[in-house]
PDB file of N, CA and C in Angstrom:
ATOM      1  N   MET Z1212     -34.354 -29.656 -70.215  1.00 91.00           N
ATOM      2  CA  MET Z1212     -34.349 -30.867 -69.409  1.00 91.00           C
ATOM      3  C   MET Z1212     -33.286 -31.824 -69.940  1.00 91.00           C
ATOM      4  N   SER Z1213     -32.730 -32.569 -69.025  1.00 95.00           N
ATOM      5  CA  SER Z1213     -31.753 -33.591 -69.379  1.00 95.00           C
ATOM      6  C   SER Z1213     -32.419 -34.959 -69.326  1.00 95.00           C
ATOM      7  N   LYS Z1214     -31.847 -35.896 -70.087  1.00 98.00           N
ATOM      8  CA  LYS Z1214     -32.422 -37.233 -70.185  1.00 98.00           C
ATOM      9  C   LYS Z1214     -31.509 -38.220 -69.456  1.00 98.00           C
ATOM     10  N   TYR Z1215     -32.132 -39.140 -68.723  1.00 98.00           N
ATOM     11  CA  TYR Z1215     -31.406 -40.124 -67.936  1.00 98.00           C
ATOM     12  C   TYR Z1215     -31.991 -41.516 -68.164  1.00 98.00           C
ATOM     13  N   LEU Z1216     -31.116 -42.507 -68.080  1.00 98.00           N
ATOM     14  CA  LEU Z1216     -31.523 -43.901 -68.101  1.00 98.00           C
ATOM     15  C   LEU Z1216     -31.223 -44.478 -66.722  1.00 98.00           C
ATOM     16  N   PHE Z1217     -32.242 -44.985 -66.064  1.00 98.00           N
ATOM     17  CA  PHE Z1217     -32.064 -45.667 -64.789  1.00 98.00           C
ATOM     18  C   PHE Z1217     -32.151 -47.159 -65.051  1.00 98.00           C
ATOM     19  N   LYS Z1218     -31.064 -47.861 -64.704  1.00 98.00           N
ATOM     20  CA  LYS Z1218     -31.045 -49.319 -64.784  1.00 98.00           C
ATOM     21  C   LYS Z1218     -31.381 -49.815 -63.381  1.00 98.00           C
ATOM     22  N   VAL Z1219     -32.417 -50.636 -63.281  1.00 97.00           N
ATOM     23  CA  VAL Z1219     -32.978 -51.010 -61.986  1.00 97.00           C
ATOM     24  C   VAL Z1219     -32.835 -52.512 -61.748  1.00 97.00           C
ATOM     25  N   LYS Z1220     -32.277 -52.859 -60.608  1.00 97.00           N
ATOM     26  CA  LYS Z1220     -32.177 -54.255 -60.174  1.00 97.00           C
ATOM     27  C   LYS Z1220     -32.984 -54.385 -58.893  1.00 97.00           C
ATOM     28  N   LEU Z1221     -33.987 -55.249 -58.908  1.00 97.00           N
ATOM     29  CA  LEU Z1221     -34.834 -55.449 -57.736  1.00 97.00           C
ATOM     30  C   LEU Z1221     -34.128 -56.313 -56.701  1.00 97.00           C
ATOM     31  N   THR Z1222     -34.307 -55.957 -55.430  1.00 96.00           N
ATOM     32  CA  THR Z1222     -33.843 -56.803 -54.337  1.00 96.00           C
ATOM     33  C   THR Z1222     -34.923 -57.852 -54.077  1.00 96.00           C
ATOM     34  N   VAL Z1223     -34.686 -58.728 -53.119  1.00 96.00           N
ATOM     35  CA  VAL Z1223     -35.705 -59.721 -52.759  1.00 96.00           C
ATOM     36  C   VAL Z1223     -36.985 -59.011 -52.316  1.00 96.00           C
ATOM     37  N   ASP Z1224     -36.844 -57.962 -51.491  1.00 95.00           N
ATOM     38  CA  ASP Z1224     -38.023 -57.203 -51.062  1.00 95.00           C
ATOM     39  C   ASP Z1224     -38.732 -56.556 -52.250  1.00 95.00           C
ATOM     40  N   GLY Z1225     -37.950 -56.031 -53.182  1.00 95.00           N
ATOM     41  CA  GLY Z1225     -38.542 -55.422 -54.369  1.00 95.00           C
ATOM     42  C   GLY Z1225     -39.285 -56.428 -55.228  1.00 95.00           C
ATOM     43  N   LEU Z1226     -38.719 -57.610 -55.377  1.00 95.00           N
ATOM     44  CA  LEU Z1226     -39.388 -58.665 -56.148  1.00 95.00           C
ATOM     45  C   LEU Z1226     -40.697 -59.086 -55.482  1.00 95.00           C
ATOM     46  N   GLN Z1227     -40.679 -59.198 -54.152  1.00 96.00           N
ATOM     47  CA  GLN Z1227     -41.906 -59.552 -53.442  1.00 96.00           C
ATOM     48  C   GLN Z1227     -42.970 -58.466 -53.620  1.00 96.00           C
ATOM     49  N   GLY Z1228     -42.542 -57.209 -53.585  1.00 94.00           N
ATOM     50  CA  GLY Z1228     -43.475 -56.105 -53.809  1.00 94.00           C
ATOM     51  C   GLY Z1228     -44.044 -56.117 -55.218  1.00 94.00           C
ATOM     52  N   LEU Z1229     -43.190 -56.406 -56.192  1.00 96.00           N
ATOM     53  CA  LEU Z1229     -43.646 -56.479 -57.579  1.00 96.00           C
ATOM     54  C   LEU Z1229     -44.666 -57.597 -57.752  1.00 96.00           C
ATOM     55  N   LEU Z1230     -44.404 -58.742 -57.155  1.00 96.00           N
ATOM     56  CA  LEU Z1230     -45.355 -59.856 -57.235  1.00 96.00           C
ATOM     57  C   LEU Z1230     -46.692 -59.493 -56.594  1.00 96.00           C
ATOM     58  N   LYS Z1231     -46.648 -58.691 -55.544  1.00 96.00           N
ATOM     59  CA  LYS Z1231     -47.874 -58.289 -54.842  1.00 96.00           C
ATOM     60  C   LYS Z1231     -48.641 -57.207 -55.600  1.00 96.00           C
ATOM     61  N   GLU Z1232     -47.912 -56.188 -56.131  1.00 95.00           N
ATOM     62  CA  GLU Z1232     -48.553 -55.016 -56.734  1.00 95.00           C
ATOM     63  C   GLU Z1232     -48.685 -55.073 -58.245  1.00 95.00           C
ATOM     64  N   GLY Z1233     -47.750 -55.733 -58.908  1.00 96.00           N
ATOM     65  CA  GLY Z1233     -47.752 -55.761 -60.367  1.00 96.00           C
ATOM     66  C   GLY Z1233     -46.955 -54.614 -60.980  1.00 96.00           C
ATOM     67  N   GLY Z1234     -46.642 -54.773 -62.240  1.00 96.00           N
ATOM     68  CA  GLY Z1234     -45.814 -53.801 -62.951  1.00 96.00           C
ATOM     69  C   GLY Z1234     -46.477 -52.460 -63.194  1.00 96.00           C
ATOM     70  N   THR Z1235     -47.775 -52.455 -63.477  1.00 96.00           N
ATOM     71  CA  THR Z1235     -48.480 -51.201 -63.760  1.00 96.00           C
ATOM     72  C   THR Z1235     -48.515 -50.307 -62.530  1.00 96.00           C
ATOM     73  N   ALA Z1236     -48.726 -50.895 -61.371  1.00 96.00           N
ATOM     74  CA  ALA Z1236     -48.749 -50.115 -60.130  1.00 96.00           C
ATOM     75  C   ALA Z1236     -47.384 -49.492 -59.864  1.00 96.00           C
ATOM     76  N   ARG Z1237     -46.319 -50.232 -60.142  1.00 96.00           N
ATOM     77  CA  ARG Z1237     -44.972 -49.676 -59.923  1.00 96.00           C
ATOM     78  C   ARG Z1237     -44.700 -48.551 -60.912  1.00 96.00           C
ATOM     79  N   ARG Z1238     -45.191 -48.677 -62.136  1.00 97.00           N
ATOM     80  CA  ARG Z1238     -45.021 -47.600 -63.123  1.00 97.00           C
ATOM     81  C   ARG Z1238     -45.695 -46.329 -62.621  1.00 97.00           C
ATOM     82  N   GLU Z1239     -46.874 -46.462 -62.025  1.00 97.00           N
ATOM     83  CA  GLU Z1239     -47.581 -45.291 -61.499  1.00 97.00           C
ATOM     84  C   GLU Z1239     -46.792 -44.630 -60.378  1.00 97.00           C
ATOM     85  N   VAL Z1240     -46.146 -45.442 -59.525  1.00 96.00           N
ATOM     86  CA  VAL Z1240     -45.305 -44.894 -58.458  1.00 96.00           C
ATOM     87  C   VAL Z1240     -44.131 -44.115 -59.060  1.00 96.00           C
ATOM     88  N   VAL Z1241     -43.510 -44.694 -60.074  1.00 97.00           N
ATOM     89  CA  VAL Z1241     -42.378 -44.030 -60.734  1.00 97.00           C
ATOM     90  C   VAL Z1241     -42.837 -42.732 -61.392  1.00 97.00           C
ATOM     91  N   ASP Z1242     -43.989 -42.758 -62.064  1.00 98.00           N
ATOM     92  CA  ASP Z1242     -44.527 -41.528 -62.682  1.00 98.00           C
ATOM     93  C   ASP Z1242     -44.688 -40.420 -61.644  1.00 98.00           C
ATOM     94  N   ARG Z1243     -45.304 -40.745 -60.514  1.00 98.00           N
ATOM     95  CA  ARG Z1243     -45.526 -39.727 -59.465  1.00 98.00           C
ATOM     96  C   ARG Z1243     -44.204 -39.201 -58.911  1.00 98.00           C
ATOM     97  N   MET Z1244     -43.243 -40.101 -58.702  1.00 97.00           N
ATOM     98  CA  MET Z1244     -41.950 -39.689 -58.170  1.00 97.00           C
ATOM     99  C   MET Z1244     -41.254 -38.719 -59.126  1.00 97.00           C
ATOM    100  N   VAL Z1245     -41.208 -39.079 -60.402  1.00 98.00           N
ATOM    101  CA  VAL Z1245     -40.528 -38.236 -61.391  1.00 98.00           C
ATOM    102  C   VAL Z1245     -41.247 -36.891 -61.524  1.00 98.00           C
ATOM    103  N   GLN Z1246     -42.575 -36.893 -61.536  1.00 98.00           N
ATOM    104  CA  GLN Z1246     -43.330 -35.643 -61.605  1.00 98.00           C
ATOM    105  C   GLN Z1246     -43.045 -34.764 -60.394  1.00 98.00           C
ATOM    106  N   SER Z1247     -42.864 -35.371 -59.214  1.00 98.00           N
ATOM    107  CA  SER Z1247     -42.576 -34.589 -58.011  1.00 98.00           C
ATOM    108  C   SER Z1247     -41.226 -33.897 -58.100  1.00 98.00           C
ATOM    109  N   LEU Z1248     -40.351 -34.409 -58.969  1.00 97.00           N
ATOM    110  CA  LEU Z1248     -39.044 -33.795 -59.195  1.00 97.00           C
ATOM    111  C   LEU Z1248     -39.055 -32.827 -60.376  1.00 97.00           C
ATOM    112  N   GLY Z1249     -40.222 -32.611 -60.943  1.00 97.00           N
ATOM    113  CA  GLY Z1249     -40.334 -31.690 -62.067  1.00 97.00           C
ATOM    114  C   GLY Z1249     -40.036 -32.311 -63.414  1.00 97.00           C
ATOM    115  N   GLY Z1250     -40.080 -33.628 -63.500  1.00 98.00           N
ATOM    116  CA  GLY Z1250     -39.752 -34.300 -64.748  1.00 98.00           C
ATOM    117  C   GLY Z1250     -40.898 -35.129 -65.286  1.00 98.00           C
ATOM    118  N   ARG Z1251     -40.559 -35.974 -66.280  1.00 98.00           N
ATOM    119  CA  ARG Z1251     -41.550 -36.875 -66.857  1.00 98.00           C
ATOM    120  C   ARG Z1251     -40.864 -38.167 -67.276  1.00 98.00           C
ATOM    121  N   VAL Z1252     -41.624 -39.254 -67.180  1.00 98.00           N
ATOM    122  CA  VAL Z1252     -41.128 -40.563 -67.608  1.00 98.00           C
ATOM    123  C   VAL Z1252     -41.344 -40.685 -69.105  1.00 98.00           C
ATOM    124  N   GLU Z1253     -40.286 -41.001 -69.821  1.00 98.00           N
ATOM    125  CA  GLU Z1253     -40.397 -41.238 -71.267  1.00 98.00           C
ATOM    126  C   GLU Z1253     -40.777 -42.692 -71.529  1.00 98.00           C
ATOM    127  N   SER Z1254     -40.112 -43.626 -70.819  1.00 98.00           N
ATOM    128  CA  SER Z1254     -40.426 -45.037 -71.011  1.00 98.00           C
ATOM    129  C   SER Z1254     -40.018 -45.824 -69.772  1.00 98.00           C
ATOM    130  N   MET Z1255     -40.677 -46.953 -69.596  1.00 98.00           N
ATOM    131  CA  MET Z1255     -40.312 -47.890 -68.538  1.00 98.00           C
ATOM    132  C   MET Z1255     -40.580 -49.290 -69.060  1.00 98.00           C
ATOM    133  N   TYR Z1256     -39.539 -50.108 -69.061  1.00 98.00           N
ATOM    134  CA  TYR Z1256     -39.649 -51.478 -69.544  1.00 98.00           C
ATOM    135  C   TYR Z1256     -39.102 -52.445 -68.511  1.00 98.00           C
ATOM    136  N   TRP Z1257     -39.823 -53.540 -68.300  1.00 97.00           N
ATOM    137  CA  TRP Z1257     -39.334 -54.641 -67.500  1.00 97.00           C
ATOM    138  C   TRP Z1257     -38.492 -55.505 -68.430  1.00 97.00           C
ATOM    139  N   ALA Z1258     -37.471 -56.194 -67.864  1.00 97.00           N
ATOM    140  CA  ALA Z1258     -36.522 -56.884 -68.728  1.00 97.00           C
ATOM    141  C   ALA Z1258     -36.013 -58.171 -68.099  1.00 97.00           C
ATOM    142  N   PHE Z1259     -35.510 -59.057 -68.959  1.00 95.00           N
ATOM    143  CA  PHE Z1259     -34.733 -60.210 -68.529  1.00 95.00           C
ATOM    144  C   PHE Z1259     -33.285 -59.758 -68.437  1.00 95.00           C
ATOM    145  N   GLY Z1260     -32.468 -60.475 -67.702  1.00 94.00           N
ATOM    146  CA  GLY Z1260     -31.037 -60.192 -67.710  1.00 94.00           C
ATOM    147  C   GLY Z1260     -30.543 -59.605 -66.408  1.00 94.00           C
ATOM    148  N   ASP Z1261     -29.434 -58.873 -66.489  1.00 95.00           N
ATOM    149  CA  ASP Z1261     -28.805 -58.317 -65.292  1.00 95.00           C
ATOM    150  C   ASP Z1261     -29.676 -57.275 -64.606  1.00 95.00           C
ATOM    151  N   GLU Z1262     -30.433 -56.523 -65.374  1.00 97.00           N
ATOM    152  CA  GLU Z1262     -31.345 -55.525 -64.812  1.00 97.00           C
ATOM    153  C   GLU Z1262     -32.775 -56.026 -64.959  1.00 97.00           C
ATOM    154  N   ASP Z1263     -33.614 -55.588 -64.011  1.00 97.00           N
ATOM    155  CA  ASP Z1263     -35.020 -55.982 -64.040  1.00 97.00           C
ATOM    156  C   ASP Z1263     -35.897 -54.950 -64.737  1.00 97.00           C
ATOM    157  N   ALA Z1264     -35.424 -53.710 -64.795  1.00 98.00           N
ATOM    158  CA  ALA Z1264     -36.205 -52.654 -65.451  1.00 98.00           C
ATOM    159  C   ALA Z1264     -35.266 -51.578 -65.970  1.00 98.00           C
ATOM    160  N   TYR Z1265     -35.722 -50.910 -67.020  1.00 98.00           N
ATOM    161  CA  TYR Z1265     -35.029 -49.752 -67.595  1.00 98.00           C
ATOM    162  C   TYR Z1265     -36.038 -48.619 -67.658  1.00 98.00           C
ATOM    163  N   VAL Z1266     -35.650 -47.462 -67.107  1.00 98.00           N
ATOM    164  CA  VAL Z1266     -36.546 -46.314 -67.059  1.00 98.00           C
ATOM    165  C   VAL Z1266     -35.813 -45.116 -67.649  1.00 98.00           C
ATOM    166  N   THR Z1267     -36.389 -44.499 -68.690  1.00 98.00           N
ATOM    167  CA  THR Z1267     -35.814 -43.267 -69.233  1.00 98.00           C
ATOM    168  C   THR Z1267     -36.700 -42.108 -68.806  1.00 98.00           C
ATOM    169  N   VAL Z1268     -36.051 -41.063 -68.304  1.00 98.00           N
ATOM    170  CA  VAL Z1268     -36.784 -39.918 -67.779  1.00 98.00           C
ATOM    171  C   VAL Z1268     -36.136 -38.618 -68.220  1.00 98.00           C
ATOM    172  N   ASP Z1269     -36.950 -37.580 -68.278  1.00 98.00           N
ATOM    173  CA  ASP Z1269     -36.470 -36.222 -68.444  1.00 98.00           C
ATOM    174  C   ASP Z1269     -36.548 -35.568 -67.074  1.00 98.00           C
ATOM    175  N   LEU Z1270     -35.427 -35.021 -66.610  1.00 98.00           N
ATOM    176  CA  LEU Z1270     -35.379 -34.339 -65.317  1.00 98.00           C
ATOM    177  C   LEU Z1270     -34.680 -33.002 -65.476  1.00 98.00           C
ATOM    178  N   PRO Z1271     -35.012 -32.041 -64.610  1.00 97.00           N
ATOM    179  CA  PRO Z1271     -34.447 -30.706 -64.770  1.00 97.00           C
ATOM    180  C   PRO Z1271     -32.950 -30.601 -64.491  1.00 97.00           C
ATOM    181  N   THR Z1272     -32.413 -31.422 -63.569  1.00 95.00           N
ATOM    182  CA  THR Z1272     -31.005 -31.264 -63.189  1.00 95.00           C
ATOM    183  C   THR Z1272     -30.385 -32.604 -62.816  1.00 95.00           C
ATOM    184  N   ASN Z1273     -29.055 -32.622 -62.782  1.00 96.00           N
ATOM    185  CA  ASN Z1273     -28.347 -33.803 -62.301  1.00 96.00           C
ATOM    186  C   ASN Z1273     -28.686 -34.088 -60.842  1.00 96.00           C
ATOM    187  N   THR Z1274     -28.912 -33.037 -60.060  1.00 96.00           N
ATOM    188  CA  THR Z1274     -29.248 -33.256 -58.654  1.00 96.00           C
ATOM    189  C   THR Z1274     -30.613 -33.930 -58.517  1.00 96.00           C
ATOM    190  N   SER Z1275     -31.534 -33.642 -59.428  1.00 97.00           N
ATOM    191  CA  SER Z1275     -32.829 -34.337 -59.431  1.00 97.00           C
ATOM    192  C   SER Z1275     -32.627 -35.818 -59.712  1.00 97.00           C
ATOM    193  N   ALA Z1276     -31.765 -36.134 -60.666  1.00 97.00           N
ATOM    194  CA  ALA Z1276     -31.475 -37.530 -60.985  1.00 97.00           C
ATOM    195  C   ALA Z1276     -30.787 -38.218 -59.808  1.00 97.00           C
ATOM    196  N   ALA Z1277     -29.861 -37.513 -59.164  1.00 97.00           N
ATOM    197  CA  ALA Z1277     -29.182 -38.085 -58.002  1.00 97.00           C
ATOM    198  C   ALA Z1277     -30.180 -38.354 -56.878  1.00 97.00           C
ATOM    199  N   ALA Z1278     -31.087 -37.409 -56.648  1.00 97.00           N
ATOM    200  CA  ALA Z1278     -32.099 -37.585 -55.603  1.00 97.00           C
ATOM    201  C   ALA Z1278     -32.949 -38.815 -55.882  1.00 97.00           C
ATOM    202  N   MET Z1279     -33.339 -38.997 -57.131  1.00 96.00           N
ATOM    203  CA  MET Z1279     -34.165 -40.143 -57.498  1.00 96.00           C
ATOM    204  C   MET Z1279     -33.426 -41.445 -57.216  1.00 96.00           C
ATOM    205  N   GLY Z1280     -32.173 -41.527 -57.638  1.00 94.00           N
ATOM    206  CA  GLY Z1280     -31.390 -42.732 -57.404  1.00 94.00           C
ATOM    207  C   GLY Z1280     -31.152 -42.992 -55.924  1.00 94.00           C
ATOM    208  N   LEU Z1281     -30.845 -41.946 -55.180  1.00 96.00           N
ATOM    209  CA  LEU Z1281     -30.585 -42.101 -53.748  1.00 96.00           C
ATOM    210  C   LEU Z1281     -31.816 -42.568 -52.993  1.00 96.00           C
ATOM    211  N   ILE Z1282     -32.937 -41.925 -53.245  1.00 95.00           N
ATOM    212  CA  ILE Z1282     -34.169 -42.246 -52.519  1.00 95.00           C
ATOM    213  C   ILE Z1282     -34.643 -43.661 -52.826  1.00 95.00           C
ATOM    214  N   THR Z1283     -34.632 -44.029 -54.096  1.00 95.00           N
ATOM    215  CA  THR Z1283     -35.126 -45.364 -54.443  1.00 95.00           C
ATOM    216  C   THR Z1283     -34.204 -46.454 -53.911  1.00 95.00           C
ATOM    217  N   SER Z1284     -32.902 -46.264 -54.011  1.00 94.00           N
ATOM    218  CA  SER Z1284     -31.968 -47.273 -53.506  1.00 94.00           C
ATOM    219  C   SER Z1284     -32.011 -47.350 -51.984  1.00 94.00           C
ATOM    220  N   ALA Z1285     -32.124 -46.213 -51.317  1.00 95.00           N
ATOM    221  CA  ALA Z1285     -32.149 -46.195 -49.850  1.00 95.00           C
ATOM    222  C   ALA Z1285     -33.393 -46.880 -49.291  1.00 95.00           C
ATOM    223  N   ALA Z1286     -34.483 -46.914 -50.056  1.00 95.00           N
ATOM    224  CA  ALA Z1286     -35.713 -47.550 -49.591  1.00 95.00           C
ATOM    225  C   ALA Z1286     -35.563 -49.073 -49.499  1.00 95.00           C
ATOM    226  N   GLY Z1287     -34.579 -49.639 -50.197  1.00 95.00           N
ATOM    227  CA  GLY Z1287     -34.267 -51.047 -50.056  1.00 95.00           C
ATOM    228  C   GLY Z1287     -34.883 -52.004 -51.051  1.00 95.00           C
ATOM    229  N   GLY Z1288     -35.814 -51.556 -51.880  1.00 95.00           N
ATOM    230  CA  GLY Z1288     -36.462 -52.455 -52.830  1.00 95.00           C
ATOM    231  C   GLY Z1288     -35.727 -52.608 -54.141  1.00 95.00           C
ATOM    232  N   VAL Z1289     -34.844 -51.655 -54.424  1.00 96.00           N
ATOM    233  CA  VAL Z1289     -34.103 -51.685 -55.688  1.00 96.00           C
ATOM    234  C   VAL Z1289     -32.689 -51.162 -55.477  1.00 96.00           C
ATOM    235  N   ARG Z1290     -31.852 -51.460 -56.436  1.00 96.00           N
ATOM    236  CA  ARG Z1290     -30.543 -50.828 -56.584  1.00 96.00           C
ATOM    237  C   ARG Z1290     -30.561 -50.215 -57.976  1.00 96.00           C
ATOM    238  N   THR Z1291     -30.132 -48.961 -58.085  1.00 96.00           N
ATOM    239  CA  THR Z1291     -30.176 -48.296 -59.381  1.00 96.00           C
ATOM    240  C   THR Z1291     -28.782 -47.899 -59.846  1.00 96.00           C
ATOM    241  N   SER Z1292     -28.658 -47.793 -61.135  1.00 95.00           N
ATOM    242  CA  SER Z1292     -27.482 -47.242 -61.791  1.00 95.00           C
ATOM    243  C   SER Z1292     -28.002 -46.208 -62.774  1.00 95.00           C
ATOM    244  N   THR Z1293     -27.426 -45.015 -62.743  1.00 96.00           N
ATOM    245  CA  THR Z1293     -27.930 -43.911 -63.554  1.00 96.00           C
ATOM    246  C   THR Z1293     -26.957 -43.584 -64.676  1.00 96.00           C
ATOM    247  N   VAL Z1294     -27.482 -43.454 -65.882  1.00 97.00           N
ATOM    248  CA  VAL Z1294     -26.693 -43.083 -67.053  1.00 97.00           C
ATOM    249  C   VAL Z1294     -27.242 -41.760 -67.584  1.00 97.00           C
ATOM    250  N   VAL Z1295     -26.359 -40.771 -67.743  1.00 97.00           N
ATOM    251  CA  VAL Z1295     -26.761 -39.507 -68.369  1.00 97.00           C
ATOM    252  C   VAL Z1295     -26.756 -39.734 -69.876  1.00 97.00           C
ATOM    253  N   LEU Z1296     -27.874 -39.433 -70.525  1.00 97.00           N
ATOM    254  CA  LEU Z1296     -27.989 -39.627 -71.971  1.00 97.00           C
ATOM    255  C   LEU Z1296     -27.806 -38.291 -72.672  1.00 97.00           C
ATOM    256  N   LEU Z1297     -27.053 -38.303 -73.756  1.00 96.00           N
ATOM    257  CA  LEU Z1297     -26.776 -37.086 -74.521  1.00 96.00           C
ATOM    258  C   LEU Z1297     -27.385 -37.193 -75.909  1.00 96.00           C
ATOM    259  N   SER Z1298     -27.947 -36.099 -76.369  1.00 94.00           N
ATOM    260  CA  SER Z1298     -28.523 -36.045 -77.713  1.00 94.00           C
ATOM    261  C   SER Z1298     -27.409 -35.889 -78.749  1.00 94.00           C
ATOM    262  N   PRO Z1299     -27.707 -36.151 -80.022  1.00 96.00           N
ATOM    263  CA  PRO Z1299     -26.712 -35.904 -81.060  1.00 96.00           C
ATOM    264  C   PRO Z1299     -26.226 -34.455 -81.057  1.00 96.00           C
ATOM    265  N   ASP Z1300     -27.114 -33.495 -80.814  1.00 95.00           N
ATOM    266  CA  ASP Z1300     -26.708 -32.084 -80.761  1.00 95.00           C
ATOM    267  C   ASP Z1300     -25.723 -31.825 -79.624  1.00 95.00           C
ATOM    268  N   GLU Z1301     -25.950 -32.475 -78.479  1.00 95.00           N
ATOM    269  CA  GLU Z1301     -25.028 -32.297 -77.360  1.00 95.00           C
ATOM    270  C   GLU Z1301     -23.654 -32.884 -77.671  1.00 95.00           C
ATOM    271  N   ILE Z1302     -23.619 -34.008 -78.370  1.00 96.00           N
ATOM    272  CA  ILE Z1302     -22.342 -34.592 -78.783  1.00 96.00           C
ATOM    273  C   ILE Z1302     -21.642 -33.680 -79.775  1.00 96.00           C
ATOM    274  N   ASP Z1303     -22.408 -33.099 -80.717  1.00 97.00           N
ATOM    275  CA  ASP Z1303     -21.821 -32.148 -81.666  1.00 97.00           C
ATOM    276  C   ASP Z1303     -21.191 -30.976 -80.931  1.00 97.00           C
ATOM    277  N   GLU Z1304     -21.867 -30.479 -79.906  1.00 96.00           N
ATOM    278  CA  GLU Z1304     -21.331 -29.374 -79.109  1.00 96.00           C
ATOM    279  C   GLU Z1304     -20.038 -29.803 -78.401  1.00 96.00           C
ATOM    280  N   ALA Z1305     -20.014 -31.022 -77.885  1.00 96.00           N
ATOM    281  CA  ALA Z1305     -18.820 -31.531 -77.211  1.00 96.00           C
ATOM    282  C   ALA Z1305     -17.651 -31.650 -78.188  1.00 96.00           C
ATOM    283  N   VAL Z1306     -17.939 -32.110 -79.403  1.00 96.00           N
ATOM    284  CA  VAL Z1306     -16.892 -32.268 -80.416  1.00 96.00           C
ATOM    285  C   VAL Z1306     -16.264 -30.928 -80.772  1.00 96.00           C
ATOM    286  N   ARG Z1307     -17.049 -29.875 -80.760  1.00 96.00           N
ATOM    287  CA  ARG Z1307     -16.550 -28.539 -81.127  1.00 96.00           C
ATOM    288  C   ARG Z1307     -15.711 -27.888 -80.023  1.00 96.00           C
ATOM    289  N   GLN Z1308     -15.756 -28.400 -78.823  1.00 96.00           N
ATOM    290  CA  GLN Z1308     -15.005 -27.786 -77.729  1.00 96.00           C
ATOM    291  C   GLN Z1308     -13.522 -28.083 -77.858  1.00 96.00           C
ATOM    292  N   LYS Z1309     -12.709 -27.090 -77.540  1.00 95.00           N
ATOM    293  CA  LYS Z1309     -11.256 -27.231 -77.555  1.00 95.00           C
ATOM    294  C   LYS Z1309     -10.824 -27.752 -76.192  1.00 95.00           C
ATOM    295  N   VAL Z1310     -10.118 -28.878 -76.208  1.00 93.00           N
ATOM    296  CA  VAL Z1310      -9.678 -29.504 -74.970  1.00 93.00           C
ATOM    297  C   VAL Z1310      -8.173 -29.743 -75.051  1.00 93.00           C
ATOM    298  N   GLU Z1311      -7.453 -29.311 -74.018  1.00 94.00           N
ATOM    299  CA  GLU Z1311      -6.022 -29.574 -73.967  1.00 94.00           C
ATOM    300  C   GLU Z1311      -5.815 -30.920 -73.283  1.00 94.00           C
ATOM    301  N   TYR Z1312      -5.130 -31.848 -73.989  1.00 93.00           N
ATOM    302  CA  TYR Z1312      -4.932 -33.187 -73.455  1.00 93.00           C
ATOM    303  C   TYR Z1312      -3.715 -33.812 -74.101  1.00 93.00           C
ATOM    304  N   ARG Z1313      -2.962 -34.604 -73.313  1.00 92.00           N
ATOM    305  CA  ARG Z1313      -1.849 -35.378 -73.824  1.00 92.00           C
ATOM    306  C   ARG Z1313      -2.049 -36.813 -73.371  1.00 92.00           C
ATOM    307  N   ALA Z1314      -2.038 -37.763 -74.310  1.00 92.00           N
ATOM    308  CA  ALA Z1314      -2.203 -39.175 -73.982  1.00 92.00           C
ATOM    309  C   ALA Z1314      -1.022 -39.663 -73.146  1.00 92.00           C
ATOM    310  N   PRO Z1315      -1.242 -40.611 -72.268  1.00 95.00           N
ATOM    311  CA  PRO Z1315      -0.137 -41.141 -71.469  1.00 95.00           C
ATOM    312  C   PRO Z1315       0.992 -41.667 -72.369  1.00 95.00           C
ATOM    313  N   GLY Z1316       2.211 -41.284 -72.039  1.00 92.00           N
ATOM    314  CA  GLY Z1316       3.369 -41.742 -72.800  1.00 92.00           C
ATOM    315  C   GLY Z1316       3.610 -41.028 -74.111  1.00 92.00           C
ATOM    316  N   ALA Z1317       2.745 -40.084 -74.468  1.00 83.00           N
ATOM    317  CA  ALA Z1317       2.920 -39.385 -75.748  1.00 83.00           C
ATOM    318  C   ALA Z1317       3.907 -38.236 -75.620  1.00 83.00           C
TER     319      ALA Z1317
END
């Protein structure tokens, strides 16, 4: 499974829904959605600042993550930004790969 961070910004409709349902109810909705995609929620935090919530999930594929972002944003209550998270082992694997590259102007 791959790990993803969803940065969530609520729209006016999303904020009204949150005020009506509360944070725990929204977490349950997110849990069910992620499980329906074959994944699991690692964490979900509400936040101050540019984003209203941060959700880390394990999902089977990038297409599962794309589906989650598309469906939630299309519903109109939120706008999401998805970050693919890499483990230290995955970075080590990337470092070992041979890549042909020339910097601009070099």
